[in-house]
mmCIF file of C-alpha atoms in Angstrom:
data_model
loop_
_atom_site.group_PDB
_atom_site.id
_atom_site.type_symbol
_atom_site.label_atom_id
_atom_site.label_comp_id
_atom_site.label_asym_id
_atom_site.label_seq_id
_atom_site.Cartn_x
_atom_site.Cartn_y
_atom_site.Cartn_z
ATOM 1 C CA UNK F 216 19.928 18.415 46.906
ATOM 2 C CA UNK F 217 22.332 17.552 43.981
ATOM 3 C CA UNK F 218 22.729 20.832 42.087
ATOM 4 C CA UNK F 219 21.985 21.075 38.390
ATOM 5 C CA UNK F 220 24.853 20.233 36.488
ATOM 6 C CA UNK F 221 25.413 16.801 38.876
ATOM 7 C CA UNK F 222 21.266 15.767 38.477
ATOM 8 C CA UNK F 223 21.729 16.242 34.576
ATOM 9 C CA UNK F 224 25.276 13.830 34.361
ATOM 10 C CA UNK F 225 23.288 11.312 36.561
ATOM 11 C CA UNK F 226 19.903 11.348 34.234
ATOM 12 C CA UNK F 227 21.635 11.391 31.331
ATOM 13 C CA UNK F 228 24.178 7.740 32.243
ATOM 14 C CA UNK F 229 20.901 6.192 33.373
ATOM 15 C CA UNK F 230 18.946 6.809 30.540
ATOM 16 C CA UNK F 231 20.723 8.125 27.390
ATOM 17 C CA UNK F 232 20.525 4.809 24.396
ATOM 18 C CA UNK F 233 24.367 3.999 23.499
ATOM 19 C CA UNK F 234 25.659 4.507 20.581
ATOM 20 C CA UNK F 235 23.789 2.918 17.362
ATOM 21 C CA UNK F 236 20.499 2.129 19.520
ATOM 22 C CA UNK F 237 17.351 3.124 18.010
ATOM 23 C CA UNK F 238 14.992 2.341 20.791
ATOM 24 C CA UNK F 239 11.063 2.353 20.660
ATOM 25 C CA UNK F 240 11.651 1.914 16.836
ATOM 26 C CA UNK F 241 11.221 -0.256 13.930
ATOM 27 C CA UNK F 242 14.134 -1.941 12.592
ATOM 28 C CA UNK F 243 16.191 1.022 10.094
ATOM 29 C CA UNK F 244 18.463 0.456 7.451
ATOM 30 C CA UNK F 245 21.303 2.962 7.521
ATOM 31 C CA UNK F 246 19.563 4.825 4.553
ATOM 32 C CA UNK F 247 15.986 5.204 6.190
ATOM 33 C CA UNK F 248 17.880 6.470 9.087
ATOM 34 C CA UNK F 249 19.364 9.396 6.718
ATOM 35 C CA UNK F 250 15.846 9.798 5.269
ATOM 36 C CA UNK F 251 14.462 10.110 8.538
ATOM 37 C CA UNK F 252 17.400 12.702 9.637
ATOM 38 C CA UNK F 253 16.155 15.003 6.186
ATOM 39 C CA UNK F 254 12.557 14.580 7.218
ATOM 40 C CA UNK F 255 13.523 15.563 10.889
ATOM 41 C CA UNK F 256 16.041 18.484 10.245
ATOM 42 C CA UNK F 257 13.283 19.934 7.774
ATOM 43 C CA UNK F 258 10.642 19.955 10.392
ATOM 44 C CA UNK F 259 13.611 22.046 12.968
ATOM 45 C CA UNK F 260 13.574 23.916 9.696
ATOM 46 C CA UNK F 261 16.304 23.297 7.923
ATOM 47 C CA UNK F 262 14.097 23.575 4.736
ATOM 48 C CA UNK F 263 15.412 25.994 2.016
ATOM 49 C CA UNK F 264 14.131 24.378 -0.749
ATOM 50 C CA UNK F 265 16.515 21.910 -2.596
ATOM 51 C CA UNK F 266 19.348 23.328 -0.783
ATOM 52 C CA UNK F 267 21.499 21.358 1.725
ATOM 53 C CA UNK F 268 22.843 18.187 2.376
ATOM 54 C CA UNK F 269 23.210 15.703 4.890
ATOM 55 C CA UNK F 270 26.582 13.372 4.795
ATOM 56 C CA UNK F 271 26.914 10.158 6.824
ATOM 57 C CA UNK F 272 30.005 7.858 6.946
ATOM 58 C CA UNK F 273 29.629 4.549 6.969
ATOM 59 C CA UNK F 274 32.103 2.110 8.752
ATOM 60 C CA UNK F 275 33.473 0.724 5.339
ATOM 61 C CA UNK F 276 34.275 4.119 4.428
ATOM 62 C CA UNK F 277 31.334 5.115 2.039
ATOM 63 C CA UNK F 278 29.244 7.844 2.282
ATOM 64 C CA UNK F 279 25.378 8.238 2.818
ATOM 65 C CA UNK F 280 23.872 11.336 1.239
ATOM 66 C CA UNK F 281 20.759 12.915 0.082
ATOM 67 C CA UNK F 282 19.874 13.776 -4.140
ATOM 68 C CA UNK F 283 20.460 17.300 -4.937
ATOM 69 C CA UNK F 284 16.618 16.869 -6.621
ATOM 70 C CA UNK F 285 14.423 16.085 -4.227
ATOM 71 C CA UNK F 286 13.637 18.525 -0.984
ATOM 72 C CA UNK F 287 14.429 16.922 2.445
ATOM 73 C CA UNK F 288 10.666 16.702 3.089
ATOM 74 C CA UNK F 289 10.248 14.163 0.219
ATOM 75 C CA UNK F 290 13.217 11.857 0.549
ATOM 76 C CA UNK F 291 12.874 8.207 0.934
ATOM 77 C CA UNK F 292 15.029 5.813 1.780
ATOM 78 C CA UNK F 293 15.733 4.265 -1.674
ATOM 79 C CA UNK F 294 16.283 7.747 -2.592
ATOM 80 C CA UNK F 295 19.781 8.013 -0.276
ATOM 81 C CA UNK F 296 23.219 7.861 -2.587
ATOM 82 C CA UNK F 297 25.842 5.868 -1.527
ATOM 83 C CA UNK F 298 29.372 7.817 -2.287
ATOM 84 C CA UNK F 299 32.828 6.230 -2.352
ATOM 85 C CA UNK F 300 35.004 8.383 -0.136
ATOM 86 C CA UNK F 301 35.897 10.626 -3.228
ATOM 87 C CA UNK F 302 32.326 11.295 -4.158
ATOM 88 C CA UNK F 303 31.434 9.450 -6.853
ATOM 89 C CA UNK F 304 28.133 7.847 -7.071
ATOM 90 C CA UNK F 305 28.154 3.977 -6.285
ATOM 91 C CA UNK F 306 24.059 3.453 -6.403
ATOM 92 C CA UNK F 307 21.801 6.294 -7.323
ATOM 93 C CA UNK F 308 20.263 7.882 -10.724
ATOM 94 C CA UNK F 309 19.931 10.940 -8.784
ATOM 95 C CA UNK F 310 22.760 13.423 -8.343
ATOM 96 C CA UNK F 311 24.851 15.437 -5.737
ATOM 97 C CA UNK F 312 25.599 18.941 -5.777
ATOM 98 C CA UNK F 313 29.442 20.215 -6.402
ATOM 99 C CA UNK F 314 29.032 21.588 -2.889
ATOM 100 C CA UNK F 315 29.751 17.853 -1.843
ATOM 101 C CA UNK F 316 32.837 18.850 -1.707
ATOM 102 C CA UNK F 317 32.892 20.663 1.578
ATOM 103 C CA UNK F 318 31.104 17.612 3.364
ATOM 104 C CA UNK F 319 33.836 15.438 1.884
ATOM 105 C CA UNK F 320 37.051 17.478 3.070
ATOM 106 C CA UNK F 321 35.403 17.677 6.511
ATOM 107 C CA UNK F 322 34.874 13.839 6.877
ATOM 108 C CA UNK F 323 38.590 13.630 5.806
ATOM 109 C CA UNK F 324 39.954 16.651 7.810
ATOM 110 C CA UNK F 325 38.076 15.252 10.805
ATOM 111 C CA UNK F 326 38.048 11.661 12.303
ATOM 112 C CA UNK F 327 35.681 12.532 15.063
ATOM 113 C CA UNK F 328 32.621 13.101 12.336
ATOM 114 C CA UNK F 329 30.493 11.007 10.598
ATOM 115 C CA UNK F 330 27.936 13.118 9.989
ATOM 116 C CA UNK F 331 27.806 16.789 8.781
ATOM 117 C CA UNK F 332 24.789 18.519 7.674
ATOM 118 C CA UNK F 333 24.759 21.612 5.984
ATOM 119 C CA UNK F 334 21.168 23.999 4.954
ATOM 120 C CA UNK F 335 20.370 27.931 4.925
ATOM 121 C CA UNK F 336 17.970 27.648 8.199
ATOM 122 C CA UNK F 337 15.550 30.840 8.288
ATOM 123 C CA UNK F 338 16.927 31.315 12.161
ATOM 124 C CA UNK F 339 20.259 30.602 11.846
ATOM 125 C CA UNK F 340 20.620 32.332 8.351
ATOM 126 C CA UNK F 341 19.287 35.480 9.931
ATOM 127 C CA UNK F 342 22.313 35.125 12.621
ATOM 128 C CA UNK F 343 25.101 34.123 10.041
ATOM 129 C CA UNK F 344 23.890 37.459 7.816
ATOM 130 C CA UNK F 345 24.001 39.412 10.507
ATOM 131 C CA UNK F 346 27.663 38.253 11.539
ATOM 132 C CA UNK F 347 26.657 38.069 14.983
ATOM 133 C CA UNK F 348 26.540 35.259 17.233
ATOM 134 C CA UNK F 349 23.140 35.029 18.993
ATOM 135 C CA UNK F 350 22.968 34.840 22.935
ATOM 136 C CA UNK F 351 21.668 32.101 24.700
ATOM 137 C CA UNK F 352 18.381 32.637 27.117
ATOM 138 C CA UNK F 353 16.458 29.612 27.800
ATOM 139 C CA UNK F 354 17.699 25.744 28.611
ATOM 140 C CA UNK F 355 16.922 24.273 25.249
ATOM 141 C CA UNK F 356 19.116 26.715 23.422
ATOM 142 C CA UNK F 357 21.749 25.761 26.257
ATOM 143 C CA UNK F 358 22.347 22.235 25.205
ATOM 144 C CA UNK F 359 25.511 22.057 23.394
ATOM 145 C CA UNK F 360 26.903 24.858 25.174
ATOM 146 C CA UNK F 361 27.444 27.902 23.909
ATOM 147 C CA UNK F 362 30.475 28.515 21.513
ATOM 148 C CA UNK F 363 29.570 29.505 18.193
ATOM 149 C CA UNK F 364 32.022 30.255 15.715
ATOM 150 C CA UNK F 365 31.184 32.862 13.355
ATOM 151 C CA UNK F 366 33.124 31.929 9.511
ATOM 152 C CA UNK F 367 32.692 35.800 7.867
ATOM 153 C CA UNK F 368 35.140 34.659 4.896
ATOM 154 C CA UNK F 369 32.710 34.015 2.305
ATOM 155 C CA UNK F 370 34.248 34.047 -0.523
ATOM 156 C CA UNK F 371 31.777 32.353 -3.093
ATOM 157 C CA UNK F 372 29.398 28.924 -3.203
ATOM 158 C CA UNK F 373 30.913 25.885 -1.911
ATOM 159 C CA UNK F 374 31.961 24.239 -4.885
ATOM 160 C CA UNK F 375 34.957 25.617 -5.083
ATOM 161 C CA UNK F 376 37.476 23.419 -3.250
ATOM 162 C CA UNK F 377 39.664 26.089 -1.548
ATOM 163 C CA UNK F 378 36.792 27.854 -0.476
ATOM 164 C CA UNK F 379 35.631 25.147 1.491
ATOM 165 C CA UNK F 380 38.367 24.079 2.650
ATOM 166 C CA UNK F 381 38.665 27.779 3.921
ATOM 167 C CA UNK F 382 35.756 26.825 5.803
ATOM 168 C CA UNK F 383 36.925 23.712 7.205
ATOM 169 C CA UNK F 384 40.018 25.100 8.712
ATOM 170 C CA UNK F 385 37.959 27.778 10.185
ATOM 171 C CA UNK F 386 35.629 25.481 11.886
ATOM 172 C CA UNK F 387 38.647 23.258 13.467
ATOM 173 C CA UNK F 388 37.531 21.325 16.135
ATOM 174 C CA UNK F 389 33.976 23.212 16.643
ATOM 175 C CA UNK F 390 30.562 21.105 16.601
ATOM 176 C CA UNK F 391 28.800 24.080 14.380
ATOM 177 C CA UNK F 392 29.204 27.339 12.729
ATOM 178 C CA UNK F 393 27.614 30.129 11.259
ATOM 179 C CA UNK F 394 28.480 30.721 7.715
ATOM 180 C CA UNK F 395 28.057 34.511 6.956
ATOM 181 C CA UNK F 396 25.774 35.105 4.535
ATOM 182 C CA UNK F 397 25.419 31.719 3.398
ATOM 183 C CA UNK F 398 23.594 29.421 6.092
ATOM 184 C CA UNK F 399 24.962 26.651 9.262
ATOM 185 C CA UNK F 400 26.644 23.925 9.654
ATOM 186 C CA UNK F 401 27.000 21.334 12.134
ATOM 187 C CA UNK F 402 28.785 18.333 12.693
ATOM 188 C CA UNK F 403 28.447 14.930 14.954
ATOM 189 C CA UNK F 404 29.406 12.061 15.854
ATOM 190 C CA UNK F 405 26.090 10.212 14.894
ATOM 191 C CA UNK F 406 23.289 11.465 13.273
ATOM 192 C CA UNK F 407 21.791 11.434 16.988
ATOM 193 C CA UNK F 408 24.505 13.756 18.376
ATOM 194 C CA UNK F 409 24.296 15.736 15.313
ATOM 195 C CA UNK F 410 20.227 15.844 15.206
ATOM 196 C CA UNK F 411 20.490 17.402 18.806
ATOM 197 C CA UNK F 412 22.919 20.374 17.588
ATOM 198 C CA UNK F 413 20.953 21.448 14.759
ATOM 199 C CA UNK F 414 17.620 21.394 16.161
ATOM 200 C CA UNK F 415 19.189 23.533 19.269
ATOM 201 C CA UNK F 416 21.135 25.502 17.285
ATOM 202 C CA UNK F 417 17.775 26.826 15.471
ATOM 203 C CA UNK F 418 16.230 26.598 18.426
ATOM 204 C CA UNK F 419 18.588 29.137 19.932
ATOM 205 C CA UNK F 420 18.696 30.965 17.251
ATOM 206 C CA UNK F 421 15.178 31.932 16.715
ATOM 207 C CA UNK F 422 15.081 32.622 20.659
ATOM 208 C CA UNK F 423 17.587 35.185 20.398
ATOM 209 C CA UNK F 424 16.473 37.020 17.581
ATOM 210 C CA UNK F 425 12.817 37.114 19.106
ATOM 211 C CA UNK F 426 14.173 38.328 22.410
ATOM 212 C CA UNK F 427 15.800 41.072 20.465
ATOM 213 C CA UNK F 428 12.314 41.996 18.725
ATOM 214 C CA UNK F 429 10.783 42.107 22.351
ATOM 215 C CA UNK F 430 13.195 44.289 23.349
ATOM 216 C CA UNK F 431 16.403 42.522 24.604
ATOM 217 C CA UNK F 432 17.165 40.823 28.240
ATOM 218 C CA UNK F 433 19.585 39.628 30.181
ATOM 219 C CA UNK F 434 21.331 36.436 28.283
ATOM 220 C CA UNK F 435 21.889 33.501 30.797
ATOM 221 C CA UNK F 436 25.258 33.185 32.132
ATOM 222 C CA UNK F 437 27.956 31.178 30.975
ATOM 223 C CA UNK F 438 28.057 28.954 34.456
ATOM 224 C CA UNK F 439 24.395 28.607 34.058
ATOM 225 C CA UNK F 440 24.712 27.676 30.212
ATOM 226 C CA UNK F 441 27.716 24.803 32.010
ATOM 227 C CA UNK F 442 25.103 23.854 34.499
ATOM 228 C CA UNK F 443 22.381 23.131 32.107
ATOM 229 C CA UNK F 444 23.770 21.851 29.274
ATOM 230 C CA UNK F 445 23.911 18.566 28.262
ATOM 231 C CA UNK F 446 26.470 15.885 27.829
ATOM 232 C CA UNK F 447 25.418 15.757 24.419
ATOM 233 C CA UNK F 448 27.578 12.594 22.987
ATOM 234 C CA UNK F 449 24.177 10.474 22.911
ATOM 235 C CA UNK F 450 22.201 13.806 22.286
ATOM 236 C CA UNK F 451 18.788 14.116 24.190
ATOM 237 C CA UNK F 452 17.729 10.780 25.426
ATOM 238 C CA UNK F 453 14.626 9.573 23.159
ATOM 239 C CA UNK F 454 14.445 12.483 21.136
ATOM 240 C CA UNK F 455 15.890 11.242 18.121
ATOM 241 C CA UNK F 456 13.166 7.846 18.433
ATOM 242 C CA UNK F 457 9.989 10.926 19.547
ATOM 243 C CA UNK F 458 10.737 12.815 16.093
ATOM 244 C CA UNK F 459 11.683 9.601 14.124
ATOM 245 C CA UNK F 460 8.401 8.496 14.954
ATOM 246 C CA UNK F 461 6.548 11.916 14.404
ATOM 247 C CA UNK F 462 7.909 11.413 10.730
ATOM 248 C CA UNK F 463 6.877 7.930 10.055
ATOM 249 C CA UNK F 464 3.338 9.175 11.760
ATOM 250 C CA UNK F 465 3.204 11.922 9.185
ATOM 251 C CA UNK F 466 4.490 9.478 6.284
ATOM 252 C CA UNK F 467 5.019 5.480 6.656
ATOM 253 C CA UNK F 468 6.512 5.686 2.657
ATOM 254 C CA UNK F 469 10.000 7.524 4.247
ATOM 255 C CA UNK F 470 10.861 4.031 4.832
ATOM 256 C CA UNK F 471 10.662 2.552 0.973
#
């Protein structure tokens, strides 16, 4: 029998959708794609309030973002800004927050990302206040492996360009990070990629701290964690298309 780790590499080349597919979809545009992504990440809940923002880079350089007004639960697609790569407002009547700043240094600082999306997640945010890094016990919080890199320098809101560029540094090459008293952050590739490391990333937070209420167990080990994980450069195969759809099921008008 193939073990694990070698049945999860196979399933995921046969099936995962390359890069820029959007199977068992309609046809997006790149902005009802963001849209979707708030509607999505606030289900995973990612969902305090007007805070947050999702970035996505565009291959002419620009910069896909959500209004600081709205909540990501109400976002539609003719609501998405289009930013030059400085951050100043090509399209929109609506407005960015000054934290913009930190999504901007880290699309500079960092090639490899397209997409960074930043909240105060009620799992997560319990994690980042406590400074701790919660274990991993179950496969889904296993899926992007299990560093975690915990930024305890908070040294005010992120509108202040050296503090987030504090924060930018610390992250490095990471996919995520807790922000100490302050929320998560996570960066991808695609919005894909970057959809399956924030929902798991709440996902394994929440597990962690409810396996602490119960009590505490035995995390799973870090060859287990290798075995289990996935390959995560498409992210979970369909997933992205299952809770696309459970958002246009909930509200066709995301798409206007």
């Amino acid at each position: 029998m193939l073990k694990t780790e070698h049945l999860n590499k196979a399933m995921f080349e046969k099936f995962a959708p390359r890069r820029g597919e959007r199977a068992l979809l309609p046809d997006l545009t790149p902005k009802a794609e963001v849209a979707l992504m708030c509607r999505m990440l606030f289900a995973e809940g990612w969902n305090d309030h007007i805070a947050g923002h999702i970035t996505v880079r565009q291959p002419d350089g620009s910069i896909l973002t959500n209004p600081w007004e709205l909540t990501w639960d109400e976002v539609t697609a003719s609501d998405i800004i289009t930013l030059d790569q400085h951050g100043n407002i090509l399209d929109s009547h609506w407005n960015t927050t000054p934290a913009i700043g930190l999504h901007l240094q880290l699309h500079d600082a960092r090639p490899d990302v397209n997409v960074v999306v930043h909240n105060h997640p009620k799992w997560s945010g319990i994690w980042a206040n406590l400074q701790e890094t919660p274990p991993i016990y179950d496969q889904a919080g296993a899926y992007c492996g299990s560093e975690l890199p915990n930024y305890n320098e908070y040294l005010g809101t992120f509108e202040n360009k050296t503090t987030s560029m504090t924060a930018v540094d610390a992250l490095g090459d990471a996919k995520w990070a807790l922000l100490a008293h302050h929320g998560a952050l996570v960066v991808g590739r695609d919005l894909r990629q970057a959809h399956l490391r924030a929902a798991t990333l709440e996902w394994r937070c929440r597990r962690a701290y409810e396996v602490r209420l119960a009590g505490g167990a035995e995390p799973l080990a870090e060859e287990v964690i290798a075995q289990i994980g996935l390959p995560d450069a498409n992210g979970f195969p369909f997933l992205w298309e299952a809770m696309a759809r459970r958002e246009l099921r909930r509200d066709p008008t995301v798409l206007s």
